[in-house]
PDB file of C-alpha atoms in Angstrom:
ATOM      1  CA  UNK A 106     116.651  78.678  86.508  1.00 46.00           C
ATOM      2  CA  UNK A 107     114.744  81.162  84.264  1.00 43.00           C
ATOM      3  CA  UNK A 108     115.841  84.104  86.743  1.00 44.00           C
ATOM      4  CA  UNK A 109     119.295  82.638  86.209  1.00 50.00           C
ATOM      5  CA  UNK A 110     118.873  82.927  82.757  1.00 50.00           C
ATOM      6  CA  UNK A 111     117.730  85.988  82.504  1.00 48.00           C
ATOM      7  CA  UNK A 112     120.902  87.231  84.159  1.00 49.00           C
ATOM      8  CA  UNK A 113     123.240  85.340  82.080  1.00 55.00           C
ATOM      9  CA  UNK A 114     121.244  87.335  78.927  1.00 51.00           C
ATOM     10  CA  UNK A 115     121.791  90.436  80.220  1.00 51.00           C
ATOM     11  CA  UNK A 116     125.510  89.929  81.316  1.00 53.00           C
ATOM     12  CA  UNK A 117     126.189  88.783  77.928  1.00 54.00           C
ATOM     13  CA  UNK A 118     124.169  91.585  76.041  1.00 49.00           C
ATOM     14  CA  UNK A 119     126.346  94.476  78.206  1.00 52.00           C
ATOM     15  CA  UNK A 120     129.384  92.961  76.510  1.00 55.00           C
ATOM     16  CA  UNK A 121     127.887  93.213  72.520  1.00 52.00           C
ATOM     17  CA  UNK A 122     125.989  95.969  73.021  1.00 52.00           C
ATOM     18  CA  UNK A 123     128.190  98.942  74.522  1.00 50.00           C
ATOM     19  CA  UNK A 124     126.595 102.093  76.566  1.00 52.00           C
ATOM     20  CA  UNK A 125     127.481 104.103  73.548  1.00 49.00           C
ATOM     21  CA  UNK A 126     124.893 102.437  71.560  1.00 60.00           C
ATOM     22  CA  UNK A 127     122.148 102.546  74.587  1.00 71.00           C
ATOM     23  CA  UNK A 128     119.145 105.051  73.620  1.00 71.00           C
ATOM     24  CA  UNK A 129     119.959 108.578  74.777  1.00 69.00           C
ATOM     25  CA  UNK A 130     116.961 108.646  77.176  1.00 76.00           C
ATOM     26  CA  UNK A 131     115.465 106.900  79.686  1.00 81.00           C
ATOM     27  CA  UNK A 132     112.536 105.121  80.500  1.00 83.00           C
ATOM     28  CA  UNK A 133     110.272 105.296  82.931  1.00 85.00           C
ATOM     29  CA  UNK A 134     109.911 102.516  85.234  1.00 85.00           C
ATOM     30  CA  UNK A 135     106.381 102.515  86.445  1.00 78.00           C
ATOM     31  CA  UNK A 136     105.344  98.251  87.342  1.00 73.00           C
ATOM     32  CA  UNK A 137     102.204  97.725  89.635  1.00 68.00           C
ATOM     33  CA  UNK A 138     102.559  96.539  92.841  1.00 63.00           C
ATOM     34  CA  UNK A 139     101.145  93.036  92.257  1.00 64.00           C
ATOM     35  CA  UNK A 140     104.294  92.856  89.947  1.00 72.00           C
ATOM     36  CA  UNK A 141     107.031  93.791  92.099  1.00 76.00           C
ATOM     37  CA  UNK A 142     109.079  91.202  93.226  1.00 83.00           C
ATOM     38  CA  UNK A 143     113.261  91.878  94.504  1.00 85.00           C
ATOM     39  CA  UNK A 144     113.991  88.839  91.638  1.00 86.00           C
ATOM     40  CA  UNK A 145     111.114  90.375  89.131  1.00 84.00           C
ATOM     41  CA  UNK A 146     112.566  94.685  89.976  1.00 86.00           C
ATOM     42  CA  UNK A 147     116.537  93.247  89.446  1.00 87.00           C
ATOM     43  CA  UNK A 148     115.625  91.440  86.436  1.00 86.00           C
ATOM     44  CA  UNK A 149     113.463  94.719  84.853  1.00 86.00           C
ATOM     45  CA  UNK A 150     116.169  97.457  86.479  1.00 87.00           C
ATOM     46  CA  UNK A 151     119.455  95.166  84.859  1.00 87.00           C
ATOM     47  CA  UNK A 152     117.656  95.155  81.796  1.00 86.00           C
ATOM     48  CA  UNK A 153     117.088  98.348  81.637  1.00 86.00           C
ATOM     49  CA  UNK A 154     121.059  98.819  81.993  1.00 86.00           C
ATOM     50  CA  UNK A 155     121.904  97.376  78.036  1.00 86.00           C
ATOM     51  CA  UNK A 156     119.322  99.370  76.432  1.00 82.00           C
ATOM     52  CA  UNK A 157     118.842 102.806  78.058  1.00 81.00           C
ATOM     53  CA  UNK A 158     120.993 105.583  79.594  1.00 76.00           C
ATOM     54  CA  UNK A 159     118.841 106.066  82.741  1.00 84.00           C
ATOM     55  CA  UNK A 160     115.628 105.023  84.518  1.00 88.00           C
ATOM     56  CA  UNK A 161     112.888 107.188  86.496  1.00 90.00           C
ATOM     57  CA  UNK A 162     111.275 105.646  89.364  1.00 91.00           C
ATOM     58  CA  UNK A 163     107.779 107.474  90.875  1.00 91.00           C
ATOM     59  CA  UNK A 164     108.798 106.075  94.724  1.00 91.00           C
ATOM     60  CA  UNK A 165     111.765 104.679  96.140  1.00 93.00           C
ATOM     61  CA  UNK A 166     110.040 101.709  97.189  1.00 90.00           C
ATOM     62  CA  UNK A 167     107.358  99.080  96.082  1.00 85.00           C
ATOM     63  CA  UNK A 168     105.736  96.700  97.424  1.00 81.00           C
ATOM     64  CA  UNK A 169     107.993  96.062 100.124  1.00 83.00           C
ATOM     65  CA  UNK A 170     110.941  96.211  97.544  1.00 88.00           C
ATOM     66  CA  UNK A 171     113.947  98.981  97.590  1.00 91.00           C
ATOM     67  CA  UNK A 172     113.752 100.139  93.806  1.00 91.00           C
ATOM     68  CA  UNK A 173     117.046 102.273  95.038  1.00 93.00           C
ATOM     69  CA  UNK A 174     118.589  99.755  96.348  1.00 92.00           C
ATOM     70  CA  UNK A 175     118.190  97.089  93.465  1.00 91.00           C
ATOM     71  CA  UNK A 176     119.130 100.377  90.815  1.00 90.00           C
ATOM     72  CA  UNK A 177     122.498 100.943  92.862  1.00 90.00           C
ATOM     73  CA  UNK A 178     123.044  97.057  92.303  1.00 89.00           C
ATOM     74  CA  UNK A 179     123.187  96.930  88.515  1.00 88.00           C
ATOM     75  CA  UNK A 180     124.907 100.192  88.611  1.00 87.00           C
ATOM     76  CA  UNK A 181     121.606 101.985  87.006  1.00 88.00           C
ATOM     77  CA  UNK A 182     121.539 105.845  86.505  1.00 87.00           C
ATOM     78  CA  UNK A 183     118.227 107.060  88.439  1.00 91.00           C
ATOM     79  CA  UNK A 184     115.831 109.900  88.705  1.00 92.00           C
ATOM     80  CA  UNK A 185     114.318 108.888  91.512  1.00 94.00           C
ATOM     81  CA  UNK A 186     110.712 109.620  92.988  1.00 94.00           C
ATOM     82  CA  UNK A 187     109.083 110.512  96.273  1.00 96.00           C
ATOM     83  CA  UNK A 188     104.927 109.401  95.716  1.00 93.00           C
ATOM     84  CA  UNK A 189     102.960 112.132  96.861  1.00 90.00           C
ATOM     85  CA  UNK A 190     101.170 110.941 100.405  1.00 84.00           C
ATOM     86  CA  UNK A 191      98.554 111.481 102.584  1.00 78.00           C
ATOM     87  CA  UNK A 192      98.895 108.685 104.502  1.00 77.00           C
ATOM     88  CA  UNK A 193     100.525 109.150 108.217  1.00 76.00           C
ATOM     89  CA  UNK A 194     104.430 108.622 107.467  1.00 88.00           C
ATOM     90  CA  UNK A 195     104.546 107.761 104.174  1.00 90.00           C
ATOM     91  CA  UNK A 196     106.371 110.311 102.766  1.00 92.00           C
ATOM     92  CA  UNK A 197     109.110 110.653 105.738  1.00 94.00           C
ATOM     93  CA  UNK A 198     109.558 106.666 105.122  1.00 94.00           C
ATOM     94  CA  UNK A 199     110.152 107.591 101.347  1.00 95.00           C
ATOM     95  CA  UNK A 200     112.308 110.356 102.637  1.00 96.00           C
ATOM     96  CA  UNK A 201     114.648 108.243 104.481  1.00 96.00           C
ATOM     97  CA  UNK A 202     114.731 105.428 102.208  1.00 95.00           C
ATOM     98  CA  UNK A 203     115.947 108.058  99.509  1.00 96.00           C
ATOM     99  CA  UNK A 204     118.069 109.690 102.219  1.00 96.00           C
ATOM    100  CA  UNK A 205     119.114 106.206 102.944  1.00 94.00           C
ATOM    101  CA  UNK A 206     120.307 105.645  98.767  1.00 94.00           C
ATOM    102  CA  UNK A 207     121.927 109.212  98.345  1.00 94.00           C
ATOM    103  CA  UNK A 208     124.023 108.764 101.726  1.00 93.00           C
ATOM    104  CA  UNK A 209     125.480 105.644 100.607  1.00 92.00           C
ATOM    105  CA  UNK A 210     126.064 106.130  96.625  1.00 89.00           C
ATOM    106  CA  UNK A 211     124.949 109.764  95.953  1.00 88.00           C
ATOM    107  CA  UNK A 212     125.350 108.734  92.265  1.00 85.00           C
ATOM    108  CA  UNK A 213     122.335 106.523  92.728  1.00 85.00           C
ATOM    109  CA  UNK A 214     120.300 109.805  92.003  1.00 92.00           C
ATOM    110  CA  UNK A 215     120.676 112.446  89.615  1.00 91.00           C
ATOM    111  CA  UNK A 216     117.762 114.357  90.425  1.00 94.00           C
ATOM    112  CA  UNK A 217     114.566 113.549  92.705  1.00 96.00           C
ATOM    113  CA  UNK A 218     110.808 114.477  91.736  1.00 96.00           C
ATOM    114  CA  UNK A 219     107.755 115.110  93.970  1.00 96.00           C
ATOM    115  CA  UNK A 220     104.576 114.022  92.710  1.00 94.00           C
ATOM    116  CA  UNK A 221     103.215 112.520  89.401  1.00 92.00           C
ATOM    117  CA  UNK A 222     100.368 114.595  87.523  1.00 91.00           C
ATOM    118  CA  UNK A 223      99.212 115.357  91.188  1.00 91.00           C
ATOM    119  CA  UNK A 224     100.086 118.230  92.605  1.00 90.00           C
ATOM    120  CA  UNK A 225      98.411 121.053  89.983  1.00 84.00           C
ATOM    121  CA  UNK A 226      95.454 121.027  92.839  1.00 85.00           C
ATOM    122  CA  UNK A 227      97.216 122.005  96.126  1.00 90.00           C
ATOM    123  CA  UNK A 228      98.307 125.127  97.679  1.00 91.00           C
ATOM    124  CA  UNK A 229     101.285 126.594  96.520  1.00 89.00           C
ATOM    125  CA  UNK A 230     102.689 126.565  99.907  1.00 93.00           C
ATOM    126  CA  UNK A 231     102.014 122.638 100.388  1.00 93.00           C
ATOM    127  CA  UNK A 232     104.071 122.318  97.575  1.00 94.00           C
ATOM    128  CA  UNK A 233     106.873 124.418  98.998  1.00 95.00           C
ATOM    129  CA  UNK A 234     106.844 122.981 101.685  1.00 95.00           C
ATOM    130  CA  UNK A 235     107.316 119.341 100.214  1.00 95.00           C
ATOM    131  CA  UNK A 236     109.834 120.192  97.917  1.00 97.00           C
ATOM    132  CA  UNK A 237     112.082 122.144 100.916  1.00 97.00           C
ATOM    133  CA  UNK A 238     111.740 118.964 103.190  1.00 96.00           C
ATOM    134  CA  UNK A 239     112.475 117.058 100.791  1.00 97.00           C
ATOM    135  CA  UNK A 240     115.475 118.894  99.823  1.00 97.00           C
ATOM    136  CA  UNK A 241     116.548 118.984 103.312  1.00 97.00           C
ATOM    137  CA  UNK A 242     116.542 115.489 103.375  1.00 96.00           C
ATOM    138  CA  UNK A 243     118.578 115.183 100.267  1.00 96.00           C
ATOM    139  CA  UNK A 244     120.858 117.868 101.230  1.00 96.00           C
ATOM    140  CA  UNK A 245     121.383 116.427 104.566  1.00 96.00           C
ATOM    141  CA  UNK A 246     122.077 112.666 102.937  1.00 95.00           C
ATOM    142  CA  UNK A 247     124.851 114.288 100.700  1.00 93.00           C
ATOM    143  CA  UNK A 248     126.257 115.750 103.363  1.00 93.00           C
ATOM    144  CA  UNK A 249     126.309 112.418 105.379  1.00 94.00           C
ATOM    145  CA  UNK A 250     128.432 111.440 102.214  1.00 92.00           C
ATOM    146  CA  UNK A 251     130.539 113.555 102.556  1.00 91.00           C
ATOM    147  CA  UNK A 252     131.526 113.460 106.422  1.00 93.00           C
ATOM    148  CA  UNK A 253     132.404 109.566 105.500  1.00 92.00           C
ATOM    149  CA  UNK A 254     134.599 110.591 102.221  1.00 90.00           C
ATOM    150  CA  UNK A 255     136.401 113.727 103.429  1.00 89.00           C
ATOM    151  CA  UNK A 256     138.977 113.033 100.750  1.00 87.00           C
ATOM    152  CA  UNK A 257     136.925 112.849  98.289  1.00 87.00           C
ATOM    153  CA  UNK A 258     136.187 116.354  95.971  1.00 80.00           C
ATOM    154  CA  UNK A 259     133.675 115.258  94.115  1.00 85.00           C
ATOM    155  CA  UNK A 260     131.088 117.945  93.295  1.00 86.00           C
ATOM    156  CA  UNK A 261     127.702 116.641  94.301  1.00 88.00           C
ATOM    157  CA  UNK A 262     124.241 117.954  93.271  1.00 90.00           C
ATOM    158  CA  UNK A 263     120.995 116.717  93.138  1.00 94.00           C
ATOM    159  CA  UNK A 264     118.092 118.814  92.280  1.00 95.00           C
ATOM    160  CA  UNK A 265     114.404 118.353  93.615  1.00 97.00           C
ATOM    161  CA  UNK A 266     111.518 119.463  91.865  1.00 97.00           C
ATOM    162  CA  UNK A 267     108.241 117.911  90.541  1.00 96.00           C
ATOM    163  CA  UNK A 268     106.696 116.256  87.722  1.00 95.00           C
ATOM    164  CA  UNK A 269     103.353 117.563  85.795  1.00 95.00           C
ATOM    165  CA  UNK A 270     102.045 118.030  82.503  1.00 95.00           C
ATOM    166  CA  UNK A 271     102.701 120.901  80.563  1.00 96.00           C
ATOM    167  CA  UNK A 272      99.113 122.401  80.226  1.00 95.00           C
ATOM    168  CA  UNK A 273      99.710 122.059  84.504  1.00 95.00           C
ATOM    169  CA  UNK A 274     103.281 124.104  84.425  1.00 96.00           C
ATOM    170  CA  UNK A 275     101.822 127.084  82.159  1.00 95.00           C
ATOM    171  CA  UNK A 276      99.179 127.997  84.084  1.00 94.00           C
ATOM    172  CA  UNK A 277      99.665 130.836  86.900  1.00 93.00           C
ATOM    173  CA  UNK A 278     100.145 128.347  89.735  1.00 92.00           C
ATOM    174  CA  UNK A 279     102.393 126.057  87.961  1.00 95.00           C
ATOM    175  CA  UNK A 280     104.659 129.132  87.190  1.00 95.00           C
ATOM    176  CA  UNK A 281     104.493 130.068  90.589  1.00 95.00           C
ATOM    177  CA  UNK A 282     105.201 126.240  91.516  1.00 96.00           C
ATOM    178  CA  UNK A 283     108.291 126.371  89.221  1.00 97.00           C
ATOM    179  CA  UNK A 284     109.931 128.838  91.253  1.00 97.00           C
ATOM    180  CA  UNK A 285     110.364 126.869  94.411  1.00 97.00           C
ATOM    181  CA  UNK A 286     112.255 123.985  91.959  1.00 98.00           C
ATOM    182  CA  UNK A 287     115.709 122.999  91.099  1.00 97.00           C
ATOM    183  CA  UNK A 288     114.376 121.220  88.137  1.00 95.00           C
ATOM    184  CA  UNK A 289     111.154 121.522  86.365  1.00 96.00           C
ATOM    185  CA  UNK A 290     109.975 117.924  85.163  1.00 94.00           C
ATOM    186  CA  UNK A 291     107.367 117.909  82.331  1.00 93.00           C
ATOM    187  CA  UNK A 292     105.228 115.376  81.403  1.00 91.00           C
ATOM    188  CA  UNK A 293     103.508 115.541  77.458  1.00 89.00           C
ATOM    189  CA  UNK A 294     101.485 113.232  76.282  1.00 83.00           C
ATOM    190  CA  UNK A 295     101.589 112.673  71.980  1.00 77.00           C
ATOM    191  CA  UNK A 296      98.466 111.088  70.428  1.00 70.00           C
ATOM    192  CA  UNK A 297      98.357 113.162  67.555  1.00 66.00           C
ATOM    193  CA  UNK A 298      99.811 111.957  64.257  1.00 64.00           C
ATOM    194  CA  UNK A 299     102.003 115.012  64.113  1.00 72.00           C
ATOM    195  CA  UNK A 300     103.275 113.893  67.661  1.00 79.00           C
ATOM    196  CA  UNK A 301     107.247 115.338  66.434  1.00 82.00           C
ATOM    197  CA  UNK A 302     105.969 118.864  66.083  1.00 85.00           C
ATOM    198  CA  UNK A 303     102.919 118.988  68.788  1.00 86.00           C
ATOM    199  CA  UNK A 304     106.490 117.754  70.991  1.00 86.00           C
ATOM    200  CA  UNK A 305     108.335 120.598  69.290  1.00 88.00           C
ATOM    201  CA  UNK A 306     105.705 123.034  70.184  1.00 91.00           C
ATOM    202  CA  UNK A 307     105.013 121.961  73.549  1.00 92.00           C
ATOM    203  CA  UNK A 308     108.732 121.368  74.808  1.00 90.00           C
ATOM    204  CA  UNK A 309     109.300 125.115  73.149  1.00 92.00           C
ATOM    205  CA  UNK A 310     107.196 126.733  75.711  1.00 95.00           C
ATOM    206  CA  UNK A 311     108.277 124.650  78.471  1.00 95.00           C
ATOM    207  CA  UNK A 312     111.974 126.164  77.659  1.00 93.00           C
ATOM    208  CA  UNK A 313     110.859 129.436  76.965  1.00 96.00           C
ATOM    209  CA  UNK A 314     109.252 129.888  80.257  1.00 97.00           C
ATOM    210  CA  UNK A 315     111.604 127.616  82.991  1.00 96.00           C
ATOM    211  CA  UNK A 316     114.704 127.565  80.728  1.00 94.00           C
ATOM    212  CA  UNK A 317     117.318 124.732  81.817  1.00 90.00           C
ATOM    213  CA  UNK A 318     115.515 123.662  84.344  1.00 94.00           C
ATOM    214  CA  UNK A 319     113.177 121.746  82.263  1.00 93.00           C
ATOM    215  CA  UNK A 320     113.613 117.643  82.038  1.00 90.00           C
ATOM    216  CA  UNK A 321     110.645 115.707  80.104  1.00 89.00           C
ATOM    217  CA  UNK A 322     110.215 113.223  82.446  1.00 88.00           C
ATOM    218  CA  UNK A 323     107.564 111.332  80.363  1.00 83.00           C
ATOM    219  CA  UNK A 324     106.398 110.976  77.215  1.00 79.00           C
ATOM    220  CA  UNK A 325     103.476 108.928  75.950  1.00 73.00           C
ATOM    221  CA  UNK A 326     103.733 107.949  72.055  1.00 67.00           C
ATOM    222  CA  UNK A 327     100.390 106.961  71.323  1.00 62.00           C
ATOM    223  CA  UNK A 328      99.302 103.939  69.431  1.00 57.00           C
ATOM    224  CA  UNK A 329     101.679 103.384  66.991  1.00 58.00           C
ATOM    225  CA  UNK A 330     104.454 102.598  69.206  1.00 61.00           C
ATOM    226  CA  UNK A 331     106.646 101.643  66.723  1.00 64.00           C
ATOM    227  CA  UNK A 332     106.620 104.515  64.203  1.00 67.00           C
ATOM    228  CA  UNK A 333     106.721 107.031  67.615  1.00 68.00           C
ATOM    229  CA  UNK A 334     109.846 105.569  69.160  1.00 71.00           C
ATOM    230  CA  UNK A 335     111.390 106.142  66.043  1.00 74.00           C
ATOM    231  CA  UNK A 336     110.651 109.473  65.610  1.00 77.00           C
ATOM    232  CA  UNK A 337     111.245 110.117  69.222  1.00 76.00           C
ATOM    233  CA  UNK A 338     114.644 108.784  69.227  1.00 76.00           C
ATOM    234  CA  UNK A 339     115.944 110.680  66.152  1.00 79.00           C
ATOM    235  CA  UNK A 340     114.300 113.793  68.373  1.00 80.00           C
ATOM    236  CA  UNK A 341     115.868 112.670  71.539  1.00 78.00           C
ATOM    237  CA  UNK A 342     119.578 112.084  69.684  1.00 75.00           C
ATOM    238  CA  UNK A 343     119.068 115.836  68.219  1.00 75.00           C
ATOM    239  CA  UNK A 344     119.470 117.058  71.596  1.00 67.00           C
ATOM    240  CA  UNK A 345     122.001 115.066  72.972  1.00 53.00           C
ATOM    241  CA  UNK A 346     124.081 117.856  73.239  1.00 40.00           C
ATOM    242  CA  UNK A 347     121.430 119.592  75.863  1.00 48.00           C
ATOM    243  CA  UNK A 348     122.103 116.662  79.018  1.00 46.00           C
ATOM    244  CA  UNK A 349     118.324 116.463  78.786  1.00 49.00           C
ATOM    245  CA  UNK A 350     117.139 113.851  81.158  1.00 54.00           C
ATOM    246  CA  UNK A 351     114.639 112.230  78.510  1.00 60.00           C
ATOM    247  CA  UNK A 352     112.223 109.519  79.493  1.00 62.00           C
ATOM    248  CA  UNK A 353     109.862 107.491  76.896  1.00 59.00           C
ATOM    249  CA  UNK A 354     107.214 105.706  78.787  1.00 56.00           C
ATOM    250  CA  UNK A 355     107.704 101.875  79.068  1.00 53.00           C
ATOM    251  CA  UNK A 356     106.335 100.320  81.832  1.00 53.00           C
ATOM    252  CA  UNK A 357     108.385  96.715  81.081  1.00 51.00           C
ATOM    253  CA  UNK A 358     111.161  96.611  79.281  1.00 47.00           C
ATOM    254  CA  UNK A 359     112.107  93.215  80.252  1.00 45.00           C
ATOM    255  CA  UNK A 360     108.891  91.768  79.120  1.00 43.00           C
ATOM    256  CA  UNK A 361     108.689  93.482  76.468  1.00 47.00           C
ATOM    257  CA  UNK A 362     112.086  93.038  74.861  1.00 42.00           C
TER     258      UNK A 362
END
């Protein structure tokens, strides 16, 4: 009854609240696995839908539970995540589960990031070589697409890259990282009290250095949420006209309506 509910709420909210007035960035959808549930993900994923133009996902699956899957089903805009994995076939089951997504609705996925904050401390080449099997696999999934839609002309591109801090990207190894990437996700972290212009400062050199590659694929606002989102929406709206992919961290939006 309450998942029903919950539904019903955010059925009724899409109608009053149109995508024009959604926030012009994303959040990032980061539950533990004790929390993920299919119900609990397609509650927390068609929320996400009336208040925010996109979601990021760190892995395509949790807990036994296809975060792709459940996205595509309440039509949610993802960037979508491959965990970085020691364990033996971990990442090729990521691989095809994302292969699996982009094959079927290759709009399910703007973009796909490696990693989270973990990958400063490998080889250069171990990171090459992730991203280029990993963009094999999305390259061959689009193609699969294709093959099944030959009328269709839709231009289709989705970029693979990872996702680090900035103090991580501006070092010598993160520049040399950048080159092997379609897109250049950024993670910064605001818990100063001039969080707008340590954000100004920091996204600068990010730009400076990768250009349009660059998507801030988190950003945490400190303690006083309130105030921050604020300010981080009137910064996010500002560049509207870039097609940044802009992510505020929230890790439940549907509990935390």
């Amino acid at each position: 009854m309450i998942a029903a509910l919950g539904f019903v709420i955010a059925a009724l909210w899409r109608l009053i609240d149109p995508a024009a007035s959604r926030a012009p960035y994303g959040v990032l959808f980061n539950v533990s696995a004790a929390q993920a549930t299919p119900l609990s993900v397609q509650l927390e994923l068609d929320f996400i839908t009336t208040k925010f133009a996109t979601a990021r996902v760190l892995r395509p699956d949790l807990n036994a539970v296809n975060l792709l899957a459940i996205g595509r089903a309440v039509d949610l805009n993802m960037v979508c995540g491959v965990a970085w994995s020691d364990a033996i076939g971990d990442m090729q089951r990521q691989l095809d589960l994302l292969a699996q997504a982009i094959s079927s609705h290759p709009s399910t996925c703007s973009a796909v990031l490696i990693g989270n904050d973990d990958m400063a401390g490998m080889s250069s080449e171990t990171v090459r070589q992730a991203i280029v099997t990993t963009r094999e696999s999305v390259t061959k999934a689009v193609m699969t697409w294709k093959d099944r839609h030959p009328k269709d002309s839709t231009t289709i591109q989705v970029p693979v890259g990872i996702a680090q801090t900035d103090a991580q990207w501006v070092t010598a190894t993160g520049i040399v990282m950048a080159t092997y990437c379609d897109v250049v996700g950024v993670n910064i972290y605001l818990d100063s009290d001039d969080m707008i212009d340590t954000l100004n400062v920091k996204w600068n050199a990010m730009k400076a250095l990768f250009g349009d590659r660059v998507r801030l694929t988190g950003a945490r606002l400190g303690s006083s949420k309130a105030a921050a989102m604020g300010a981080f929406e009137t910064w996010a709206r500002s560049r509207k006209a870039d097609k940044l992919a802009i992510y505020a961290e929230y890790t439940s939006p549907y509990t935390k309506r």
